[in-house]
Every structure is written in structure tokens, then in C-alpha cells.
Amino acid sequence: MQNICLGDQPSFNELYRRYKNRLFYYFYRMLGSCEELSNDFLQDLFFKIIDKPEMYNPSYPFKKWIFSVAHNMCKNEYRKREVRKVMLQEENPDRYNDEHIVPKDSAKVISLAFEAIDQLKPKSKEILLLKYRENFSLKEIAEILELNEGTIKSRLHYARIELSKALSKHKINNKLA
């Protein structure tokens, strides 16, 4: 980020390469599985970095900072919407995660799990994505969402219960709650 502040284009390109897929996936899940809207948010986020790189505080871990910005963008989008409807689309579970290979026999289960996650309340969906997709600690999630750690524990507990109920409709054996 310090190099980006100095106008170093290769540094920005590297930052974009490292985070574009993860942030796209985050926006995709948080904004109703809409590719176009997710791409728009991703572009807006990186424009913010280009436009005001000095907003980043180097004493704050970059990953937490960029996900905090993404979280605030989603929160602002929710405020703009009077009624938020989740659009369900068929999805290839490998599509946005090139780091893991999913066995073919589990693709149906993963597809149903993504469908269940898409049906959750935004707060539940967000906490599950930050915890299990991005592997943030409870403390880091609390910092990103600007909440206390106890609230995060409570939300995670209820999000697991909500997801378990959604998955039970598909008769998926799970041990989330």
C-alpha cells in the first residue's frame, strides 16, 4: 500500500491479483449471488484504493482493512434497498475457489449448502463467510464488523443454528450447531 501511495502500478496490480477473487466471492455471496453487482462492487472497492490509498493505516492488517471496507460497502447497499430479495442461481461450487478441488460426489451437497447460505439473513451469511470462508478469528471479525467479540460469538452461534435448519430441509447430515 505504501508503494501504491507513491503511484507504483505493479504494486496495485499485485494487490488486485491477490484479492480480486476473494473479494468477488464475498460480494457475490453478500449481494444476492449477482455477478454483475459483485463485479461493480469489486471495481468500486479497487477504485477507492486507487483514489485514496492514504486511507489505509499500515498498523492495521491489510486483509482485515480491505474486508472492513467491503463490509461497509455491503452495509450501505442494504440500507439503500427497501426490500432485499435473494436471487438463487445454480452455481458451480468450484467457480470462485481455485485453491480447493471439490470431489465430484460432494458437488451436490456443496450446491445445496450454498443454496442454504444464500437463504440466510445477511448478518448470518456474513459471519459464516468471514469465519469459514476467510478464516478470520472471532477477534478479527469483531474488528471488521465493529462489534464486540461476545456479539460475534452470539451471532455465529445463531447463524450456525439458522444454517443447520436450512440444511435440514435438504436432509443433509451436519454438525454445525
XYZ file of C-alpha atoms in Angstrom:
177
model
C 0.000 0.000 0.000
C 2.898 2.350 0.642
C 4.080 1.770 -2.922
C 0.564 2.352 -4.244
C 0.544 5.712 -2.428
C 3.643 6.549 -4.473
C 1.830 5.624 -7.690
C 3.514 2.252 -8.232
C 1.274 0.463 -10.773
C 2.882 -3.019 -10.409
C 2.146 -2.938 -6.657
C -1.503 -2.205 -7.350
C -1.629 -4.989 -9.947
C -0.223 -7.456 -7.405
C -2.695 -6.356 -4.745
C -5.550 -6.750 -7.221
C -4.319 -10.200 -8.255
C -4.160 -11.368 -4.622
C -7.569 -10.136 -3.511
C -9.887 -9.918 -6.540
C -11.250 -13.491 -6.345
C -11.753 -13.472 -2.587
C -13.491 -10.105 -2.599
C -15.590 -11.019 -5.619
C -16.729 -14.158 -3.794
C -17.532 -12.112 -0.686
C -19.577 -9.591 -2.672
C -21.223 -12.380 -4.668
C -22.453 -14.088 -1.507
C -23.401 -10.898 0.309
C -25.223 -9.234 -2.587
C -27.621 -11.941 -3.671
C -25.425 -14.009 -5.994
C -25.435 -11.359 -8.697
C -22.249 -11.420 -10.783
C -22.788 -8.001 -12.329
C -23.376 -6.289 -8.989
C -20.430 -8.151 -7.433
C -18.153 -7.015 -10.248
C -19.384 -3.429 -9.811
C -18.634 -3.519 -6.087
C -15.235 -5.091 -6.695
C -14.408 -2.356 -9.198
C -15.641 0.358 -6.815
C -13.533 -1.053 -3.994
C -10.348 -1.004 -6.052
C -11.159 2.479 -7.360
C -11.311 3.592 -3.732
C -7.843 2.143 -3.186
C -6.505 3.938 -6.254
C -8.269 7.190 -5.417
C -7.413 7.329 -1.703
C -4.639 4.875 -0.818
C -3.731 7.032 2.171
C -6.951 5.819 3.887
C -5.121 2.599 4.773
C -3.363 2.635 8.130
C -0.216 0.441 7.907
C -0.518 -0.529 11.573
C -3.785 -2.327 10.717
C -3.532 -5.738 8.947
C -4.390 -5.164 5.284
C -6.660 -8.193 4.933
C -8.850 -7.052 7.822
C -8.883 -3.496 6.484
C -9.954 -4.424 2.960
C -12.708 -6.729 4.256
C -13.868 -3.921 6.576
C -14.211 -1.662 3.546
C -16.091 -4.429 1.678
C -18.360 -4.970 4.703
C -19.196 -1.267 4.880
C -19.961 -1.190 1.159
C -22.425 -4.073 1.587
C -23.947 -2.468 4.662
C -24.510 0.742 2.698
C -26.094 -1.240 -0.130
C -28.508 -2.904 2.302
C -29.534 0.496 3.592
C -30.310 1.624 0.047
C -32.607 -1.325 -0.547
C -36.023 -1.165 0.982
C -36.696 -4.832 0.430
C -33.830 -7.217 -0.200
C -34.693 -10.330 -2.207
C -32.175 -13.117 -2.531
C -31.781 -14.398 -6.066
C -30.981 -18.094 -6.237
C -28.892 -19.261 -9.157
C -27.353 -22.578 -9.951
C -23.746 -22.454 -9.102
C -20.629 -24.453 -9.750
C -19.044 -24.749 -6.296
C -15.513 -24.586 -7.733
C -16.174 -21.463 -9.735
C -14.839 -18.884 -7.290
C -12.396 -21.002 -5.358
C -9.393 -22.076 -7.365
C -7.495 -23.035 -4.219
C -9.506 -26.174 -3.443
C -10.615 -29.079 -5.600
C -14.054 -30.431 -4.759
C -14.706 -34.146 -5.302
C -17.485 -34.740 -7.848
C -19.639 -36.735 -5.422
C -19.795 -33.801 -2.993
C -20.761 -31.189 -5.605
C -24.497 -31.685 -4.954
C -24.066 -31.302 -1.189
C -21.974 -28.167 -1.661
C -24.509 -26.750 -4.102
C -27.295 -27.322 -1.549
C -25.148 -25.762 1.180
C -24.573 -22.658 -0.964
C -28.302 -22.509 -1.641
C -28.977 -22.701 2.103
C -26.392 -19.986 2.818
C -27.993 -17.737 0.204
C -31.297 -18.014 2.081
C -29.836 -16.832 5.393
C -30.230 -13.355 6.804
C -27.396 -11.030 5.654
C -25.866 -10.890 9.155
C -25.785 -14.686 9.415
C -24.415 -15.112 5.929
C -21.707 -12.546 6.531
C -20.481 -14.026 9.802
C -20.299 -17.534 8.317
C -18.384 -16.305 5.270
C -15.880 -14.353 7.345
C -15.358 -17.241 9.773
C -15.359 -20.274 7.499
C -14.516 -18.937 4.045
C -11.962 -16.280 5.008
C -10.794 -17.965 8.233
C -10.870 -14.808 10.332
C -10.696 -15.248 14.094
C -13.595 -14.050 16.244
C -11.485 -11.093 17.329
C -10.734 -10.153 13.713
C -14.406 -10.464 12.757
C -15.301 -8.211 15.685
C -12.857 -5.608 14.399
C -14.133 -5.864 10.815
C -17.788 -5.543 11.833
C -17.015 -3.057 14.612
C -18.786 -5.153 17.232
C -17.627 -6.703 20.481
C -16.383 -10.276 20.480
C -19.301 -11.516 22.589
C -21.753 -10.268 19.972
C -19.765 -12.084 17.284
C -19.859 -15.346 19.282
C -23.591 -14.996 19.725
C -24.210 -14.188 16.048
C -22.039 -17.101 14.967
C -23.968 -19.447 17.253
C -27.326 -18.338 15.856
C -26.013 -18.331 12.274
C -24.959 -21.969 12.703
C -28.411 -22.842 14.006
C -30.049 -20.966 11.120
C -27.822 -22.776 8.606
C -28.482 -26.146 10.264
C -32.227 -25.593 9.937
C -31.859 -24.584 6.284
C -29.694 -27.640 5.581
C -32.076 -29.986 7.402
C -34.723 -29.123 4.804
C -32.434 -30.847 2.313
C -31.806 -33.744 4.713
C -28.095 -33.009 4.861
C -26.452 -34.521 7.911
C -24.497 -31.729 9.578
C -22.979 -30.835 12.920
C -22.864 -27.048 12.721
C -24.915 -26.079 15.760
